[in-house]
Short mmCIF file of C-alpha atoms in Angstrom, two decimals:
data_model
loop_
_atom_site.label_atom_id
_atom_site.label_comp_id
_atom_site.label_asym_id
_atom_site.label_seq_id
_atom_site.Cartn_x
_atom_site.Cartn_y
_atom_site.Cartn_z
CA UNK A 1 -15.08 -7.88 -15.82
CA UNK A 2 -13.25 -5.09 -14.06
CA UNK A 3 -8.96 -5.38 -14.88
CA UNK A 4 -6.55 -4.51 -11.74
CA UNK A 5 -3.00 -5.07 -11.02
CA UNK A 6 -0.78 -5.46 -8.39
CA UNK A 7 1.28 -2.62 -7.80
CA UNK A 8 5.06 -3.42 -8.05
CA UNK A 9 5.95 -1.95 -4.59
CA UNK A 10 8.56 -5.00 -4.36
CA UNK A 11 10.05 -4.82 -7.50
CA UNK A 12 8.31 -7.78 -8.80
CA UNK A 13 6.10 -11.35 -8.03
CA UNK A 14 8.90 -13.91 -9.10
CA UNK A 15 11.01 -15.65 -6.49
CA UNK A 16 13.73 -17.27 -8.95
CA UNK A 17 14.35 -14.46 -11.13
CA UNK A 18 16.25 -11.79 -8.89
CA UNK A 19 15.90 -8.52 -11.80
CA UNK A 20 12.71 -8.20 -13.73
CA UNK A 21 13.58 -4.89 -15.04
CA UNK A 22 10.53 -3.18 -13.05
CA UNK A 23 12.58 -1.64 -10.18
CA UNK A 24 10.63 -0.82 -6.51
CA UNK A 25 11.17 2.80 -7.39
CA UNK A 26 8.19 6.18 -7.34
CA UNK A 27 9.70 6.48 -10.90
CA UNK A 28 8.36 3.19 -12.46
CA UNK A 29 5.49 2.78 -10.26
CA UNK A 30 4.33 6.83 -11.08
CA UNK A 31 4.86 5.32 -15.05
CA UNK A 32 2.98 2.49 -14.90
CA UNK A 33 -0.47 3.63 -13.07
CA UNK A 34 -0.41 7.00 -15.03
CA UNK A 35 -0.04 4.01 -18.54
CA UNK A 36 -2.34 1.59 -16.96
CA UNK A 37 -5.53 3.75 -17.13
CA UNK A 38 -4.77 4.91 -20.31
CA UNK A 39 -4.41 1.24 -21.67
CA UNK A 40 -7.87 -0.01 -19.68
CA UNK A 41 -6.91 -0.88 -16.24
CA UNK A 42 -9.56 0.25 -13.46
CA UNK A 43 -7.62 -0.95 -10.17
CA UNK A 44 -4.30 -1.28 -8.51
CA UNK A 45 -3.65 -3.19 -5.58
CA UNK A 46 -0.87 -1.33 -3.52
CA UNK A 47 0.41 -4.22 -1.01
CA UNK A 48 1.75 -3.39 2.71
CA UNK A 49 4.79 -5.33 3.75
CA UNK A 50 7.72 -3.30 5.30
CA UNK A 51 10.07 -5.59 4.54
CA UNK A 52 10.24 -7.70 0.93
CA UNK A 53 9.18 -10.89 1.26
CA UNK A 54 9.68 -11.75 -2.45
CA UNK A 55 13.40 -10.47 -2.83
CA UNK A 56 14.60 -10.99 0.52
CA UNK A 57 14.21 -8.59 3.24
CA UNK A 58 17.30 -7.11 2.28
CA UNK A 59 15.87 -5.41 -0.76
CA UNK A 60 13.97 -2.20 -1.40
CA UNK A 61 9.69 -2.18 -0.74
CA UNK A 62 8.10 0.93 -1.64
CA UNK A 63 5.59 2.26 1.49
CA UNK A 64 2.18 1.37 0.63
CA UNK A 65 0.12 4.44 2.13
CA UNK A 66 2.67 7.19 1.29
CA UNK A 67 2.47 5.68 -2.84
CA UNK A 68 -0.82 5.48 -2.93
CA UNK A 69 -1.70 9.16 -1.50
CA UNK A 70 1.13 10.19 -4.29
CA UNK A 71 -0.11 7.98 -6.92
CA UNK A 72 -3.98 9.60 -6.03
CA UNK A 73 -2.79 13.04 -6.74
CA UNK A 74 -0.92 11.59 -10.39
CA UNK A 75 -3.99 9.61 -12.02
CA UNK A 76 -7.55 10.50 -13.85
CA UNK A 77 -9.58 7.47 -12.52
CA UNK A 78 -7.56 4.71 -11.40
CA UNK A 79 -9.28 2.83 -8.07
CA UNK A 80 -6.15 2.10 -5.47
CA UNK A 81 -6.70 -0.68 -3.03
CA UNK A 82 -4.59 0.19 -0.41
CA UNK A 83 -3.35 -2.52 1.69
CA UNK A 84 -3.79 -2.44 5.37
CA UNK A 85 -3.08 -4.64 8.23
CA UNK A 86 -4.91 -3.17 11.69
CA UNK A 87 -2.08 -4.73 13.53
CA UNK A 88 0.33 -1.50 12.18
CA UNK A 89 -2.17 0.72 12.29
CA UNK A 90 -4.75 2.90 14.66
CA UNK A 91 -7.99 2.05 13.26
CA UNK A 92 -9.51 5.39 14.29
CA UNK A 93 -5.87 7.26 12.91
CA UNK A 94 -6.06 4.92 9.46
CA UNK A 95 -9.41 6.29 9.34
CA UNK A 96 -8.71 9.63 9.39
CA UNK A 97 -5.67 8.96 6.64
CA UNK A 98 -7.61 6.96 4.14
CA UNK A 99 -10.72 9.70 4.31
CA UNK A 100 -8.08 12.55 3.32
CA UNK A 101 -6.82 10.03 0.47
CA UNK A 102 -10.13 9.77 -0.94
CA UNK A 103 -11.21 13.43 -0.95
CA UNK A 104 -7.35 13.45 -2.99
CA UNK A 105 -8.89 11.11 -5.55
CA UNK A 106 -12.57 11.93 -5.58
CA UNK A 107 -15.32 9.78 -4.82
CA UNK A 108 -14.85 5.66 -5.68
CA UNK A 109 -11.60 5.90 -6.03
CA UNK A 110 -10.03 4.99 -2.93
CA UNK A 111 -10.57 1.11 -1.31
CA UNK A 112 -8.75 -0.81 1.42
CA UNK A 113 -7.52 -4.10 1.46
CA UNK A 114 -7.98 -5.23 4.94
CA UNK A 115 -5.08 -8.09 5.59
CA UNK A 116 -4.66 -9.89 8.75
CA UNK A 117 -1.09 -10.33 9.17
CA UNK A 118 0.93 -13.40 8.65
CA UNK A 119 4.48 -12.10 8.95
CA UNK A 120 6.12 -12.92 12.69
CA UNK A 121 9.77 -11.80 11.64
CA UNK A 122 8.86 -8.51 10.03
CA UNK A 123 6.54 -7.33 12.90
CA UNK A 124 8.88 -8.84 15.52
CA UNK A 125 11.98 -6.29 13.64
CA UNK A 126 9.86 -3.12 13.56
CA UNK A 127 8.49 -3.38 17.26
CA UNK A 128 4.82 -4.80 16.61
CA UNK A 129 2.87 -7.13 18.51
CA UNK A 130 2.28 -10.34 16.61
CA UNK A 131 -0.95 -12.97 17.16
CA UNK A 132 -1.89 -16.33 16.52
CA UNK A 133 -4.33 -16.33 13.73
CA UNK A 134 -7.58 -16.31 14.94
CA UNK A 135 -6.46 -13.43 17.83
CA UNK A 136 -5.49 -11.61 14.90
CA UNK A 137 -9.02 -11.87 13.25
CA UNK A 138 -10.79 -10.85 16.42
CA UNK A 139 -8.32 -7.78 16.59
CA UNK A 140 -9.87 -6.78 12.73
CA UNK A 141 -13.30 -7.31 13.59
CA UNK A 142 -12.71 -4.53 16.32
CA UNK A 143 -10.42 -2.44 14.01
CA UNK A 144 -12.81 -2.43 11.13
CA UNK A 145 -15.87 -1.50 13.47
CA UNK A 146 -14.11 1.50 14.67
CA UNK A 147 -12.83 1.96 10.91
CA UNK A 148 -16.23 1.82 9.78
CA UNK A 149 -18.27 3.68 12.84
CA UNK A 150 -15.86 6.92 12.83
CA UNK A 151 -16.59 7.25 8.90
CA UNK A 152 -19.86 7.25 9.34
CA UNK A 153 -20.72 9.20 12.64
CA UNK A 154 -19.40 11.66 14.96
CA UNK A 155 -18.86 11.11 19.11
CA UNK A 156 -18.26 7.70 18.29
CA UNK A 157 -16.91 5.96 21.36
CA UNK A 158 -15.70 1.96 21.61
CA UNK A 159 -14.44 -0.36 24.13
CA UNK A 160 -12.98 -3.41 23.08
CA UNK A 161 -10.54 -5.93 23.92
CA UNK A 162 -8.14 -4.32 21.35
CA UNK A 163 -8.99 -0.84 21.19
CA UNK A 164 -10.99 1.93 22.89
CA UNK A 165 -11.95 5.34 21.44
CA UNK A 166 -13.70 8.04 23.50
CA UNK A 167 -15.77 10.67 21.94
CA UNK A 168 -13.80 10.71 18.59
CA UNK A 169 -14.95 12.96 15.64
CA UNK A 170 -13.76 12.56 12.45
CA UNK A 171 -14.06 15.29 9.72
CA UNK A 172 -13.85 15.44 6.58
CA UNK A 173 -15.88 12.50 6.41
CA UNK A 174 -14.98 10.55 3.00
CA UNK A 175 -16.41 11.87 0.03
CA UNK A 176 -16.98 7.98 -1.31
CA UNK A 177 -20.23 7.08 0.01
CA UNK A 178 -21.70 5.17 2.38
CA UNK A 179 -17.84 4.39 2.35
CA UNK A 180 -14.87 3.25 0.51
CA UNK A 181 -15.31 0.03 -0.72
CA UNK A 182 -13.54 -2.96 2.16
CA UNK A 183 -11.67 -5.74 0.70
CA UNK A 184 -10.18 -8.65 2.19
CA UNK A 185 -9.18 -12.12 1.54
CA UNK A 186 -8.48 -15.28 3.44
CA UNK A 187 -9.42 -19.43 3.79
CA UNK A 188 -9.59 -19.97 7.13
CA UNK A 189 -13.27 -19.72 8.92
CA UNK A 190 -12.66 -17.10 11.03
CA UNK A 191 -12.06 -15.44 7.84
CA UNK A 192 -14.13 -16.08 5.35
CA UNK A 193 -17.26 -15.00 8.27
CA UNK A 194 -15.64 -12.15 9.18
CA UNK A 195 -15.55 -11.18 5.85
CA UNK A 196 -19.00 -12.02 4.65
CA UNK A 197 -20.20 -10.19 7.83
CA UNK A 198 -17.95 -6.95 7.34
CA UNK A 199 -16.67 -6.51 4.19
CA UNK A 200 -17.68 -5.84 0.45
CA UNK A 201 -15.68 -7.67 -1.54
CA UNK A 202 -13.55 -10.90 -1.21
CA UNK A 203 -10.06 -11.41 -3.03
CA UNK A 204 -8.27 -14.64 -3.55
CA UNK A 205 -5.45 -16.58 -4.42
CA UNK A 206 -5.31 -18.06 -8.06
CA UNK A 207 -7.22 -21.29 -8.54
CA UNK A 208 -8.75 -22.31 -11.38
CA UNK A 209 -12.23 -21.05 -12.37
CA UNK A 210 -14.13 -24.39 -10.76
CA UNK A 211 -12.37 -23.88 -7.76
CA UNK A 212 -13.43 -20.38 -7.77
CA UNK A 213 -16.95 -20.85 -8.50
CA UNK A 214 -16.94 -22.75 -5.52
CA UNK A 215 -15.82 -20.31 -3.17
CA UNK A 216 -17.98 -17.89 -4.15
CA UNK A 217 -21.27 -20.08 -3.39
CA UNK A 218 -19.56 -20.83 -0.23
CA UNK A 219 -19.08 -17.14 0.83
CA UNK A 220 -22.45 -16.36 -1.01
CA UNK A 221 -24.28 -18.49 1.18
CA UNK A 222 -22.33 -17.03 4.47
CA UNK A 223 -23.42 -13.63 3.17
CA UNK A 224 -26.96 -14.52 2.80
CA UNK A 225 -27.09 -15.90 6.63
CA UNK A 226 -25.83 -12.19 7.75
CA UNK A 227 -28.85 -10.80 5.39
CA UNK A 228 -26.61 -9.09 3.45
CA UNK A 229 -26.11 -8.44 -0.31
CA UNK A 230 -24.23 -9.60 -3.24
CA UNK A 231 -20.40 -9.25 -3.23
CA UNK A 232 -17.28 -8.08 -5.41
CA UNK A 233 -15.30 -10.91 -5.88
CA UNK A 234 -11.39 -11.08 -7.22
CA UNK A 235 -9.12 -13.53 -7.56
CA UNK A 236 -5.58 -13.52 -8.16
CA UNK A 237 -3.41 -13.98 -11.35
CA UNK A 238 -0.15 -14.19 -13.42
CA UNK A 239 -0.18 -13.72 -17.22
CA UNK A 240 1.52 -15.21 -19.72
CA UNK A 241 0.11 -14.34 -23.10
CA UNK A 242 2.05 -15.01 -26.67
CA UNK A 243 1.69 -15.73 -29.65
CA UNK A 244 1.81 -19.41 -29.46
CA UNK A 245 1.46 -21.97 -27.00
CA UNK A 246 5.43 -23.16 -26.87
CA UNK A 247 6.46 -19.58 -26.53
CA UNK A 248 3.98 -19.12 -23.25
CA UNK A 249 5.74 -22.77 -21.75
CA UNK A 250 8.73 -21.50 -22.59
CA UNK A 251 8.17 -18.47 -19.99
CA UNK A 252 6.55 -20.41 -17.58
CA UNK A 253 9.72 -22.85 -17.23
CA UNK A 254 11.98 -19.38 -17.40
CA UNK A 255 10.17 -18.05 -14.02
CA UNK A 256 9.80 -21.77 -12.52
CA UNK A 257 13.43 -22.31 -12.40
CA UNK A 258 14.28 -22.41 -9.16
CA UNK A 259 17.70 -22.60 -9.14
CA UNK A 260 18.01 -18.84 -10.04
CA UNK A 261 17.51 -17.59 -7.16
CA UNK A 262 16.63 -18.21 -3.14
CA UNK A 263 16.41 -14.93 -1.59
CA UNK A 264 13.03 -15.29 -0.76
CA UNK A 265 12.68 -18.66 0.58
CA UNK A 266 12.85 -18.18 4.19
CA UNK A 267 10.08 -15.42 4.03
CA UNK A 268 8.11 -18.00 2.20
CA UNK A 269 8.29 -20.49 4.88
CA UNK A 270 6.67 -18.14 7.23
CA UNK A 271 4.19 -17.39 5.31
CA UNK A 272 3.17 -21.28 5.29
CA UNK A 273 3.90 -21.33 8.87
CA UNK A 274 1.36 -18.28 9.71
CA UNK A 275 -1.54 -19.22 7.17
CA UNK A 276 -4.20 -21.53 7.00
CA UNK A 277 -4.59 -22.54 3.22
CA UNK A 278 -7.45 -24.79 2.33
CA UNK A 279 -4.60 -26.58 -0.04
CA UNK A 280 -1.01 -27.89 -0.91
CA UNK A 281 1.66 -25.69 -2.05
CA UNK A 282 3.98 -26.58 -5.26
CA UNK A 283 6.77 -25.33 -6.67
CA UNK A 284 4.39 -22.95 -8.87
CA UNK A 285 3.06 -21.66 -5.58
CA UNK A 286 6.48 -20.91 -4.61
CA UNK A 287 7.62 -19.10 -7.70
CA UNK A 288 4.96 -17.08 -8.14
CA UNK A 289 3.23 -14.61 -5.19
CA UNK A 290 -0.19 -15.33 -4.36
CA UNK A 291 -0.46 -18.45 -6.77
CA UNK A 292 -1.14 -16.66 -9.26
CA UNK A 293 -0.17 -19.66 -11.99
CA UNK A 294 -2.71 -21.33 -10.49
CA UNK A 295 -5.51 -18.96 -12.20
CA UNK A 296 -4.10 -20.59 -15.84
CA UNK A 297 -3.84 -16.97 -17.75
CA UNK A 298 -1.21 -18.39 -19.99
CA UNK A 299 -1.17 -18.97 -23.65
CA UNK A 300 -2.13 -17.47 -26.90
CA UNK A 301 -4.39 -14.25 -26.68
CA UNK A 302 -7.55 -16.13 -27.33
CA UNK A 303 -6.69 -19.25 -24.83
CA UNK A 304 -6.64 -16.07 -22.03
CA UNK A 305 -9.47 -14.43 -23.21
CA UNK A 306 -11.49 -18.02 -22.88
CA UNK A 307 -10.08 -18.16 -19.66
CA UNK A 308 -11.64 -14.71 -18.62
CA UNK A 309 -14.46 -15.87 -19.57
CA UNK A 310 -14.36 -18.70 -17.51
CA UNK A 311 -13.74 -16.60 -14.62
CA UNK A 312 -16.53 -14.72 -15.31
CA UNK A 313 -19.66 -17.30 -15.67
CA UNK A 314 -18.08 -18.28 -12.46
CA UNK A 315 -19.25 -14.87 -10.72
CA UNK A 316 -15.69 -12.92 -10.32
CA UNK A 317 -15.90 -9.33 -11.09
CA UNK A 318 -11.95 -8.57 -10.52
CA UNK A 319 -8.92 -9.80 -12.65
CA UNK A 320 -5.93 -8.63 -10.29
CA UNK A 321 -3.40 -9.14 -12.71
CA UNK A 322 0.57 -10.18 -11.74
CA UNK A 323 2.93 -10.20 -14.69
CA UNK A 324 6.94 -9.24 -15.51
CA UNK A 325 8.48 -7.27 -16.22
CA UNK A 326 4.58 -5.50 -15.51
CA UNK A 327 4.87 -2.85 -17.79
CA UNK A 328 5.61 -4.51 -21.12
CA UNK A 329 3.52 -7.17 -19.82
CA UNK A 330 -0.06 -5.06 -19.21
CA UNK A 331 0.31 -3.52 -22.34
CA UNK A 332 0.57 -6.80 -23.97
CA UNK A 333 -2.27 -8.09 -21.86
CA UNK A 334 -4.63 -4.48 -22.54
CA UNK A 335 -3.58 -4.98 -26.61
CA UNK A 336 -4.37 -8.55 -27.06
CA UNK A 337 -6.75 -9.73 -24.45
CA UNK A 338 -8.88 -6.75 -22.83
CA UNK A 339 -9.40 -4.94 -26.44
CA UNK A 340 -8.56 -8.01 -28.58
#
């Protein structure tokens, strides 16, 4: 089992609790990935939103590509997932960004997250064209062919309904080969094929392990019709680890409590309205990003570390870890779980 995080580019995953004392600064995010590799952790997720759409769109987000590249030059060995969404960005150009990024790093260090956005408001208010879902699918199939064709080979040229390169040449190639490592997650069909067809690795929201295991033959049996290989798989989740049970429900009811804040409800609503989830969302879902309580890492150390397990036997290679204030919280999780 390989341990990320997500970066806290927003200043934290809970909706109800408005300061978790991890602010969306350079500062604390430099701190924590320079700690996190010390501690054990092999990957952060850096997440793309220009607006925050935990907080309220009012508050600070850090710029996903611009921290990364700066968090690159500050760490040993650390693996960045960088967030992308082709629908802000030139495949051909991203290309070009994300191969100078990973020459920064060195080889394996750089990955993308490819995410098909969901977000009307936010590309409406900084001049983007926005899609119904499965438009927005076809447009990354296009964008991650040129993405992927530029990397590898000069004189590349592509007409498509989206986007048309003529002749383009791309040096320095990336130094990560045959290329930095595609993630990308999603429920709907037009996702989950694209992604078995295109990508290397599929992320997801928390659900518990059975659930998981699940998805995984599902996409491991799409992969095997393209006559491709095994995938990296990762799945979501928040931590809660003490000493005792009480003290871990005593948390959970802390960042449940909706009543302490609603800055981010109307962002969440358009996220329901611009997804297609295979399930229900509860008031869990809504407190934490990505339903990450869904994944059940809370308890004592040894109820989590069964819980990895878990996780593993099920075939998931990637913890991406949530938790608050994240600090405090990893090295808890690195001390008592990872190297307990």
């Amino acid at each position: 089992m390989r341990y990320g995080y997500w970066m806290p580019v927003f200043g934290g995953w809970l909706r109800n609790v408005d300061d978790e004392q991890m602010a969306p600064t350079w500062e604390y995010n430099k701190k924590l990935a320079e700690r996190s590799e010390e501690i054990g952790f092999d990957l952060s997720l850096v997440a793309e939103l220009n607006l925050n759409d935990i907080k309220g769109e009012e508050a600070p987000s850090l710029d996903a590509w611009s921290t990364a590249a700066a968090i690159m030059a500050v760490t040993k060995r650390l693996e960045l997932m960088d967030a992308v969404r082709p629908t802000f960005h030139n495949p051909a150009l991203l290309a070009k960004q994300a191969a100078n990024i990973d020459h920064i790093g060195g080889p394996g260090r750089l990955s993308l997250n490819v995410v098909s956005s969901w977000w009307k408001d936010e590309a409406t208010k900084y001049g983007v064209h926005f899609e119904q879902h499965d438009d927005r699918y076809a447009r990354t199939a296009e964008w991650l062919e040129v993405v992927d064709s530029v990397w590898r080979k000069d004189h590349f040229t592509f007409e498509g309904k989206y986007y048309k390169v003529h002749d383009a040449v791309l040096q320095p190639k990336p130094c990560t080969r045959p290329r930095p490592v595609i993630y990308a997650g999603g429920e709907s069909e037009a996702a989950k094929n694209l992604i078995a067809k295109t990508c290397d690795a599929y992320v997801m929201h928390g659900d518990p392990p059975e659930r998981i295991r699940e998805k995984i033959v599902d996409m491991s049996i799409r992969r095997e019709k393209f006559g491709l290989g095994p995938m990296i798989y990762g799945v979501a989740g928040y931590s809660i680890v003490r000493n005792t049970e009480a003290e871990a429900k005593g948390e959970l009811a802390r960042i449940t409590d909706v009543q302490q804040s609603k800055a981010g409800y109307h962002n969440y609503q358009q996220w329901l309205a611009g997804t297609q989830l295979e399930q229900r969302v509860s008031l869990e879902d809504y407190s934490v990003s990505n339903r990450g309580l869904r994944s059940g890492l809370i308890g004592t150390p040894a109820q989590v570390q069964d819980r990895v397990q878990q996780f593993e036997s099920a075939g998931v290679n990637l913890l991406l870890l949530q938790c608050s204030p994240q600090l405090e919280e990893m090295e808890r999780f690195a001390d008592q779980v990872i190297r307990g």
